[in-house]
Tab-separated table of C-alpha atoms in Angstrom:
chain	number	residue	atom	x	y	z
A	1	MET	CA	68.839	103.067	47.534
A	2	LEU	CA	68.598	101.504	51.124
A	3	GLY	CA	67.303	105.105	52.136
A	4	LEU	CA	70.982	106.106	51.668
A	5	SER	CA	70.981	109.499	49.930
A	6	GLY	CA	74.435	110.008	47.515
A	7	TRP	CA	76.119	107.885	45.761
A	8	ALA	CA	79.427	107.622	48.696
A	9	VAL	CA	77.733	106.058	51.410
A	10	PRO	CA	76.693	103.071	49.139
A	11	LEU	CA	79.685	102.846	47.658
A	12	GLY	CA	81.671	103.073	51.088
A	13	PHE	CA	79.318	100.202	51.994
A	14	ILE	CA	80.277	98.032	48.791
A	15	LEU	CA	84.226	98.521	49.117
A	16	MET	CA	83.841	97.505	52.856
A	17	LEU	CA	81.912	94.206	51.707
A	18	LEU	CA	84.607	93.768	49.073
A	19	SER	CA	87.564	94.295	51.297
A	20	ALA	CA	85.977	92.053	54.166
A	21	VAL	CA	85.810	89.237	51.362
A	22	LEU	CA	89.213	90.087	50.053
A	23	CYS	CA	90.723	89.342	54.059
A	24	ILE	CA	88.447	86.223	54.363
A	25	ILE	CA	89.998	84.839	50.917
A	26	TYR	CA	93.653	86.219	51.646
A	27	GLY	CA	93.317	84.401	55.299
A	28	ILE	CA	91.875	81.000	53.535
A	29	ILE	CA	94.960	80.880	50.692
A	30	ASN	CA	97.743	82.062	53.770
A	31	TRP	CA	96.229	79.457	56.903
A	32	ASN	CA	99.150	77.603	58.472
A	33	LYS	CA	101.518	78.523	55.652
A	34	GLY	CA	104.085	79.707	58.436
A	35	TYR	CA	106.778	82.140	58.082
A	36	ILE	CA	109.762	81.286	56.092
A	37	MET	CA	112.952	83.010	57.413
A	38	THR	CA	115.616	83.882	54.909
A	39	ASP	CA	119.241	83.015	55.759
A	40	GLU	CA	120.406	86.651	56.830
A	41	GLU	CA	117.260	86.457	59.116
A	42	PHE	CA	118.445	83.451	60.620
A	43	ILE	CA	121.762	84.468	61.357
A	44	GLN	CA	121.043	87.769	63.065
A	45	GLU	CA	118.277	85.762	64.946
A	46	GLN	CA	121.355	83.203	66.339
A	47	ALA	CA	123.321	86.451	66.583
A	48	TRP	CA	120.366	88.054	68.985
A	49	ALA	CA	120.262	84.931	70.963
A	50	GLU	CA	123.652	84.525	71.626
A	51	GLU	CA	124.115	88.466	72.635
A	52	GLU	CA	120.907	87.852	74.770
A	53	ARG	CA	122.693	84.606	76.733
A	54	LYS	CA	125.590	86.620	77.766
A	55	VAL	CA	123.838	89.424	78.666
A	56	GLU	CA	121.698	86.670	80.872
A	57	GLU	CA	124.809	85.310	82.005
A	58	THR	CA	126.468	88.385	83.555
A	59	LEU	CA	123.261	89.582	85.453
């Protein structure tokens, strides 16, 4: 098959093509969805921003 000996190389090519197709489909489905932050992540990010502001004030 295509001058390739054995079954592992053609199987590798087929799996590579399937993974590329799956990545494209995943990208199309999740295009511009953004990131939804949980309440805990939002509180943690606010705490980090406050701490960073305090550090910048002391410099």
